[in-house]
XYZ file of C-alpha atoms in Angstrom:
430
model
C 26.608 14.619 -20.463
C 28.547 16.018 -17.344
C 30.630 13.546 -15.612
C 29.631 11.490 -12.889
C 31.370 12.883 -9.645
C 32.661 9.194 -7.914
C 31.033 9.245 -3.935
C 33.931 8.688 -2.385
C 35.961 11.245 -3.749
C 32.934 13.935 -3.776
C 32.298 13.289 0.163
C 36.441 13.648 0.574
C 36.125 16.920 -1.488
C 32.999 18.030 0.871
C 34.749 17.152 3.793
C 37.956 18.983 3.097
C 35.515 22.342 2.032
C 34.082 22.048 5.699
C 30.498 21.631 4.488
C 27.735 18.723 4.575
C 28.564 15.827 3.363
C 27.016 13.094 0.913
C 25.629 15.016 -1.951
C 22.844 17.029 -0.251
C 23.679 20.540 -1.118
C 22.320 23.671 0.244
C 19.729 25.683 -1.114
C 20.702 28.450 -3.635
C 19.607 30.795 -1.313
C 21.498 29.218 1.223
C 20.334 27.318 4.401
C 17.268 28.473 6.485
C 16.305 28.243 10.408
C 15.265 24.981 11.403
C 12.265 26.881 12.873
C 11.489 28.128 9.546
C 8.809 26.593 7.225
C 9.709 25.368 3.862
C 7.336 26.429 0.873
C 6.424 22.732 -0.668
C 5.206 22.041 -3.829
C 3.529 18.413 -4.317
C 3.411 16.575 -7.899
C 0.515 14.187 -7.657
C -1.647 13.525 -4.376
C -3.448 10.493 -3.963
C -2.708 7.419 -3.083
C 1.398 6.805 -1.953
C 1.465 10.931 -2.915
C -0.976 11.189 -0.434
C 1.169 9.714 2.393
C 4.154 11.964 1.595
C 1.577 14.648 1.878
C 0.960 13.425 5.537
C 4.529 13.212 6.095
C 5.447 16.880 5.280
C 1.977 18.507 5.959
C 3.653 20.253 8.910
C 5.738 22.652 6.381
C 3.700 25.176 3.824
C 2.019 23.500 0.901
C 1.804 26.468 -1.344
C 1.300 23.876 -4.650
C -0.406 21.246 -5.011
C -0.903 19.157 -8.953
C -2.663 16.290 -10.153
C -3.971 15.290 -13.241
C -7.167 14.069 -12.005
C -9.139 16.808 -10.963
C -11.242 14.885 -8.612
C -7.865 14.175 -6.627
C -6.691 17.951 -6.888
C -9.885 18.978 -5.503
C -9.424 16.425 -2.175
C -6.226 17.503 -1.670
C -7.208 21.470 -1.966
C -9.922 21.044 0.607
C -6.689 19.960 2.994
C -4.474 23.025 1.982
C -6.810 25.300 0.389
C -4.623 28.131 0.156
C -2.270 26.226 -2.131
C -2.358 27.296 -5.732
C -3.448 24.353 -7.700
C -2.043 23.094 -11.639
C -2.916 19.802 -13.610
C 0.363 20.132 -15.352
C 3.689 20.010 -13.102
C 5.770 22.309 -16.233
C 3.539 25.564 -15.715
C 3.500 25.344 -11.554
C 7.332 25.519 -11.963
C 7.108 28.036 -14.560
C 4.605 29.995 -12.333
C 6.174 28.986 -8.962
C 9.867 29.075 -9.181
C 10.643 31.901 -6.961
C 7.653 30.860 -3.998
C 9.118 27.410 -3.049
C 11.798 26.367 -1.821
C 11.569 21.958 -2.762
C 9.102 19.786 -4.485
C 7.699 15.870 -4.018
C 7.294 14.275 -6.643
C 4.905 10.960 -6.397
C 3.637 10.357 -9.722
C 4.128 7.582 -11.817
C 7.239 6.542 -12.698
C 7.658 7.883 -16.479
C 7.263 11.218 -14.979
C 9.625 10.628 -12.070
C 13.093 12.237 -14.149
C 10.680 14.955 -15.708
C 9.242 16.717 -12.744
C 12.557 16.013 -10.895
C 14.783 16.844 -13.237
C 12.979 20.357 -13.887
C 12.582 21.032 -10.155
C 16.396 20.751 -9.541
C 17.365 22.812 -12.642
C 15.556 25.729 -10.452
C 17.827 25.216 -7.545
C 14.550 23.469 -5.516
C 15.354 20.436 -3.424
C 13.355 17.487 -4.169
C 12.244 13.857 -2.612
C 10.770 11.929 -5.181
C 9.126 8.286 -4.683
C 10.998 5.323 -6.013
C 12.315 4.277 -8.524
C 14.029 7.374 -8.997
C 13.448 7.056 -12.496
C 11.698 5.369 -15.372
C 15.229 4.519 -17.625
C 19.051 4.313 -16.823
C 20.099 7.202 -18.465
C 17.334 9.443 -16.328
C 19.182 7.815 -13.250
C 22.375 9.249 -14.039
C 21.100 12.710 -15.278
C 19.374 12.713 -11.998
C 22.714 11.957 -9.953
C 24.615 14.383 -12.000
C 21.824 17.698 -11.996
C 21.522 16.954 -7.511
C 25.263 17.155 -7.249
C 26.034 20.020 -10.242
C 22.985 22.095 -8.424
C 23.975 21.468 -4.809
C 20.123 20.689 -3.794
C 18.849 17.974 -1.140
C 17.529 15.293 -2.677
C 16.087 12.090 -1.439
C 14.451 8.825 -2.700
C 11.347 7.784 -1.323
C 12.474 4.398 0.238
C 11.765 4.893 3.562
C 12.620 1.263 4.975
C 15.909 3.004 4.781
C 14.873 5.027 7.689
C 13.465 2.120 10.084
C 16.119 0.622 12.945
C 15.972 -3.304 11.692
C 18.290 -1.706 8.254
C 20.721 -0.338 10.366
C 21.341 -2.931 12.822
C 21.604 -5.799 9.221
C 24.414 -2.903 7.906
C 26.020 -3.690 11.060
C 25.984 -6.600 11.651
C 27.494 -7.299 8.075
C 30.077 -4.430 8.638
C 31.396 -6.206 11.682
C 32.059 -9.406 10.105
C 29.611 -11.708 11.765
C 29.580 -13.685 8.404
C 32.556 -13.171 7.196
C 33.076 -11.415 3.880
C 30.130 -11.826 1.819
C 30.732 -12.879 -1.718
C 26.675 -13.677 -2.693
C 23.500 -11.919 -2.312
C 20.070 -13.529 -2.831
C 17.208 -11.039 -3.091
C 13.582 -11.615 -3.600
C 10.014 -10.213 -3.654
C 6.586 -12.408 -4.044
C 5.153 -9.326 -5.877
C 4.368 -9.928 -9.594
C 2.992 -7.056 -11.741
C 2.378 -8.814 -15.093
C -0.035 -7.518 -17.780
C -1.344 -8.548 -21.288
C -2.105 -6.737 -24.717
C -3.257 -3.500 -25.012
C -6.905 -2.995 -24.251
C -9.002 -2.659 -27.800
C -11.888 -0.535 -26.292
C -11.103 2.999 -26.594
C -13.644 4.696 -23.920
C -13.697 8.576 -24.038
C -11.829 10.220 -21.273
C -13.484 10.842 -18.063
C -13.799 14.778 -17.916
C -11.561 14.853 -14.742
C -9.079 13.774 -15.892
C -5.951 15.052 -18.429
C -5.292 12.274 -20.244
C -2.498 13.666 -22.603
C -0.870 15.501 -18.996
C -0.684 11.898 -17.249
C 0.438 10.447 -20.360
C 3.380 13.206 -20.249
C 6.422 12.044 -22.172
C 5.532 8.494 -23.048
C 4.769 7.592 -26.718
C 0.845 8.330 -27.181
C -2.012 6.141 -26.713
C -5.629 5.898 -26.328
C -7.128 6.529 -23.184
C -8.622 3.086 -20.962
C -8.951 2.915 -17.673
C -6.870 -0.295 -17.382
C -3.737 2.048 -16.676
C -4.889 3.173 -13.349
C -4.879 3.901 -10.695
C -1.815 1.337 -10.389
C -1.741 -0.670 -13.266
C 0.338 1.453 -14.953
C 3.194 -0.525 -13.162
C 2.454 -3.521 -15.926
C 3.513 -1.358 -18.808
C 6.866 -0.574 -20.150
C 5.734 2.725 -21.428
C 4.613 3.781 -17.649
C 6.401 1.429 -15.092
C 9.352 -1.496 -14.712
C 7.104 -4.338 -13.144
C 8.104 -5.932 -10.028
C 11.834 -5.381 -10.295
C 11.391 -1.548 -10.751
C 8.557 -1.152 -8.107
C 10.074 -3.294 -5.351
C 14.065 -3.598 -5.558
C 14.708 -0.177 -4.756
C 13.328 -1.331 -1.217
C 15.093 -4.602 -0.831
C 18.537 -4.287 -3.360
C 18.583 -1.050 -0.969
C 20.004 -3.162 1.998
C 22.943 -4.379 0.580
C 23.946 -2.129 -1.638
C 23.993 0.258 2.131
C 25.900 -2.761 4.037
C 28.183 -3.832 1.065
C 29.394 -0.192 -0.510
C 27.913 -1.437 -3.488
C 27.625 1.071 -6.780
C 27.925 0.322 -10.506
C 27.523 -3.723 -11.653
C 30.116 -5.584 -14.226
C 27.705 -7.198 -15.858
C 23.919 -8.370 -15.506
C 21.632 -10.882 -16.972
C 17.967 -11.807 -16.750
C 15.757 -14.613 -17.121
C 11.935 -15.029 -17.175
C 9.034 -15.592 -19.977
C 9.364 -14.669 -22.896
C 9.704 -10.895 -23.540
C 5.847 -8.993 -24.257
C 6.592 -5.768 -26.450
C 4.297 -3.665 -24.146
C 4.025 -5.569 -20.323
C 6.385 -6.715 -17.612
C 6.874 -10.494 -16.971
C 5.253 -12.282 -14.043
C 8.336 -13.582 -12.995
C 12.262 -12.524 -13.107
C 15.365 -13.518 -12.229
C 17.761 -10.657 -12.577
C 21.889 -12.302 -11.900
C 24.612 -9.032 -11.026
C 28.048 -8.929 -10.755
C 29.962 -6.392 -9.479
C 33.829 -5.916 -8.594
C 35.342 -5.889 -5.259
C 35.519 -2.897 -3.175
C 38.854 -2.154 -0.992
C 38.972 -5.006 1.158
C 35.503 -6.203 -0.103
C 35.760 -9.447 -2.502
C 33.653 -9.499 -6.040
C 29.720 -10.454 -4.888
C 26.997 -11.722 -7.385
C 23.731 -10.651 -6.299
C 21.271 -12.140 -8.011
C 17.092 -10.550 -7.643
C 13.647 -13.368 -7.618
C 10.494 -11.738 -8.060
C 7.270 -13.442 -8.849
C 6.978 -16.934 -7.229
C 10.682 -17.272 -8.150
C 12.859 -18.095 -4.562
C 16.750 -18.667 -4.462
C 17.443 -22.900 -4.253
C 19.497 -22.355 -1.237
C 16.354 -21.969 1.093
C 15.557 -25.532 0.628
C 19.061 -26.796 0.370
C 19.519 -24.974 4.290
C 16.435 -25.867 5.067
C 16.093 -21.319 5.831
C 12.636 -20.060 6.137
C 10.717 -18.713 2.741
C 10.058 -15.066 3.712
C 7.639 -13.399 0.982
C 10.207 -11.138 0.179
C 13.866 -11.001 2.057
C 17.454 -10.203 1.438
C 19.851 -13.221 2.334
C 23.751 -12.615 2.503
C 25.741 -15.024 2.338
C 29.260 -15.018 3.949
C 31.944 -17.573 4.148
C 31.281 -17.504 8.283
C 27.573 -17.559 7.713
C 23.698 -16.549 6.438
C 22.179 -13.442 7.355
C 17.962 -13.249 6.669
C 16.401 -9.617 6.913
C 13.457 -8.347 5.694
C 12.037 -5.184 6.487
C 11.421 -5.517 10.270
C 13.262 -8.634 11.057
C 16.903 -10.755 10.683
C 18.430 -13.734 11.558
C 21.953 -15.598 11.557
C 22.206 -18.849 9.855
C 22.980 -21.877 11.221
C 21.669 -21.026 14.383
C 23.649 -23.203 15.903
C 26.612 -21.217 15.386
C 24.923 -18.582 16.727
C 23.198 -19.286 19.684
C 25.670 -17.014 22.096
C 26.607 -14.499 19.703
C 26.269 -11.053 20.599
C 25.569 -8.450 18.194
C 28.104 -5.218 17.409
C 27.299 -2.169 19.426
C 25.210 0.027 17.384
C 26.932 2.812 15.499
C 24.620 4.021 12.859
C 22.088 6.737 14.664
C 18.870 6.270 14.541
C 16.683 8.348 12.096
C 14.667 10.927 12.439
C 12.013 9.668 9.790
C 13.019 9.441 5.844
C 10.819 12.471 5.458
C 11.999 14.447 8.681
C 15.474 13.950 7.455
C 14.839 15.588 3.977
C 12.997 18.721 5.472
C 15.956 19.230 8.041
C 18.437 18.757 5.069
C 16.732 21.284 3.402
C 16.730 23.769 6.538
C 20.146 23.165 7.545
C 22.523 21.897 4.833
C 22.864 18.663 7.023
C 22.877 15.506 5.019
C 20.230 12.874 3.739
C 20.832 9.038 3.504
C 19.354 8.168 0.443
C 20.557 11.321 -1.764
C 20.417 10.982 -5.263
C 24.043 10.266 -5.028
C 23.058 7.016 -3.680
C 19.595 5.894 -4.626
C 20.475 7.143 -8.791
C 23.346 4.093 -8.979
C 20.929 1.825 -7.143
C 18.263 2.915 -9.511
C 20.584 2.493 -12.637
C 21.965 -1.382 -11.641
C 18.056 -2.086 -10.780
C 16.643 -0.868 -14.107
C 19.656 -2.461 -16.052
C 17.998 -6.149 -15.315
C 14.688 -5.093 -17.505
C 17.093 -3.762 -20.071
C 18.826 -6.929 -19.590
C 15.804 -8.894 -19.724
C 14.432 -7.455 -22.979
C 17.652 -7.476 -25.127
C 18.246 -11.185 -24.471
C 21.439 -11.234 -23.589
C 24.176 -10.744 -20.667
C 25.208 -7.094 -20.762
C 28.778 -6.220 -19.689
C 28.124 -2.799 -18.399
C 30.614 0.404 -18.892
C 29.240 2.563 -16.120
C 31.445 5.372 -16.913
C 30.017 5.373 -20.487
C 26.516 4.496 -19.467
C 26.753 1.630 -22.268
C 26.777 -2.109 -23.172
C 29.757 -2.590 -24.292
C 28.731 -5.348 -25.970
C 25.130 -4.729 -26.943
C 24.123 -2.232 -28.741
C 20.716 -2.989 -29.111
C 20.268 -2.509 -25.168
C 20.541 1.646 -25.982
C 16.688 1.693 -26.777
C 16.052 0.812 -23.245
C 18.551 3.092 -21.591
C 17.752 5.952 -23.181
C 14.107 6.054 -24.078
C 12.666 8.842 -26.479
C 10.528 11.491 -25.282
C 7.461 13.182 -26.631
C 7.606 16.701 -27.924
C 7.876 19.257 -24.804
C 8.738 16.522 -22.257
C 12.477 15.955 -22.363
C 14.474 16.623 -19.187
């Protein structure tokens, strides 16, 4: 495995070279006009695919894929001089030198696949979150972006919206003091049961072996889709993988945040082939410069942190509350608040620094035009990827992991490598 290239140092190393900053690369081919159209190719197109679709629609689709034919065939009536493929391995093989970056929007066990095979080609790609379906795909991810000098970015497009910005702020200023806890949580639950009996043929529009791509094979039932796939290991990571990308996003932007020390999970007991309707996912990681050591500790299902009722704070569905030894800070997407109020009443916010974006999708085109850099570049979103998926593998070994990022292991859990590293069917490894 090539080895990780730390952020800080890479962006010092950028900086010195004169070039853009934060992992985004140029294109092999180097950097076009802004006024230029980029040749897209799009991995799956319905559904969340189909709203990155809208979002780059203004460039040239040239490729579209799908494994549902009935899908391929909306989307073609859209672009219908794209060139259209069920299976994402032969457009690359039969596209490589007519595009210039790829979105990839499947599900998430094909995430690292598609990815992984687009960047080895020199294309850019933004691919939909969680970056990937295991740990180690994370960091193979992080390493291929940086070692090919492509733009990448993860599909978490709060990132993008004015509310994040003005929460890193307002932490970065010091308006409650260090922060030394982080409670984050998401009323989401995607639970399943047993695997379905029935085995119904396979609809003829769809490619059952393509969708099931490099996990372990199965029987065909249309319980998997179009979403439920989220509820099985083999597919998806439940609520925490789905939804924490989104939230943990926030302060792991405000707080410098990277690799964890150690992490542990709670919730049900452990279903070989589902996620759990609830979780609670505890992190620790070290302190950073000036930064003290922070636990951050993840709720999902109907699972909320104690301290809401012990402040008497309002139970958001799903929020992100820091904790500093000034004060509370409540965000969600769209909103935030200082706690106690009191304390607050005539407190002005920090000027605003961070710029405002140009759209999560906007930014990732003009990356890919200019050179210029993306926010959430796999230099970025693959460590926040990696310490979210490390509370399932936490969760299913049982046990408190104490993490050796450099490594990528457990140091002391051995048994936690079968969920790292998963094994890939013949023909799909990255």
């Amino acid at each position: 495995m090539m080895v990780l290239i730390r952020r800080r140092e890479f962006l010092r190393q950028v900086a010195d070279a004169g070039v853009a900053a934060a992992l985004t690369g140029r294109a092999l081919a180097g950097p076009k006009s802004p006024n230029e159209k980029l040749n897209l190719a799009v991995i799956g197109t319905a559904r969340r695919a189909a709203a990155n679709i809208d979002e780059v629609k203004g460039e040239n689709i040239v490729a579209l894929c799908d494994i549902d034919d009935r899908l391929l065939g909306r989307a073609s009536e859209k672009f219908p001089r794209a060139k259209t493929f069920n299976d994402f391995r032969k457009l690359l093989d039969a596209m490589a030198n007519q595009i210039d970056a790829v979105v990839v929007s499947t599900a998430d066990h094909t995430h690292a696949p598609a990815s992984v095979a687009a960047m080895k080609l020199g294309k850019h790609v933004y691919c939909e979150k969680p970056l990937t379906h295991d740990v180690y795909e994370a960091r193979v991810a992080t390493e291929t972006a940086a070692e090919q000098k492509v733009v990448t970015q993860m599909g978490t497009q709060i990132h993008a919206g004015d509310n994040y910005r003005r929460v890193v702020e307002l932490v970065r200023s010091g308006a409650i003091g260090p922060v030394r806890a982080v409670h984050v949580w998401c009323g989401r639950s995607w639970s399943g049961g047993d695997r379905p009996k029935e085995t119904p043929p396979v609809p003829p529009y769809l490619h059952w072996d393509l969708w099931l791509g490099p996990a372990p094979e199965r029987p065909y039932h249309p319980t998997y889709q179009p979403q439920n796939w989220r509820r099985w290991w083999d597919f998806g990571n439940g609520t925490l993988g789905d939804m924490a990308c989104h939230y943990m996003d926030l302060p792991f932007w405000a707080l410098d945040l990277k690799y964890p020390l150690t992490v542990e999970a709670e919730g049900p007991p452990v279903h070989p082939e589902t996620t759990p309707p609830w979780l609670i996912v505890r992190y620790e990681f070290p302190a950073r410069g000036e930064q003290p050591p922070l636990k951050l500790t993840w709720y999902d299902g109907d699972k909320r942190p104690s301290l809401l009722a012990e402040k008497d704070l309002p139970r958001w569905n799903s929020a992100v509350l820091f904790v500093g030894d000034k004060g509370m800070l409540l965000a969600d997407y769209t909103r935030h608040q200082l706690y106690p109020e009191s304390e607050y009443r005539d407190f002005s916010p920090p000027p605003a620094t961070i710029p405002p974006s140009i759209g999560h999708h906007a930014e990732w085109i003009a990356a890919c035009k200019t050179g210029g850099p993306t926010t959430c570049h796999f230099g970025y979103s693959g460590p926040l990827t990696e310490a979210v998926l490390l509370g399932n593998v936490a969760y299913r070994v049982g046990q408190k992991l104490h993490w050796d990022a450099e490594s990528l292991k457990a140091t002391n859990c051995p048994e936690a490598e079968r969920y790292i590293r998963r094994e890939y069917r013949r023909g799909w490894t990255l």
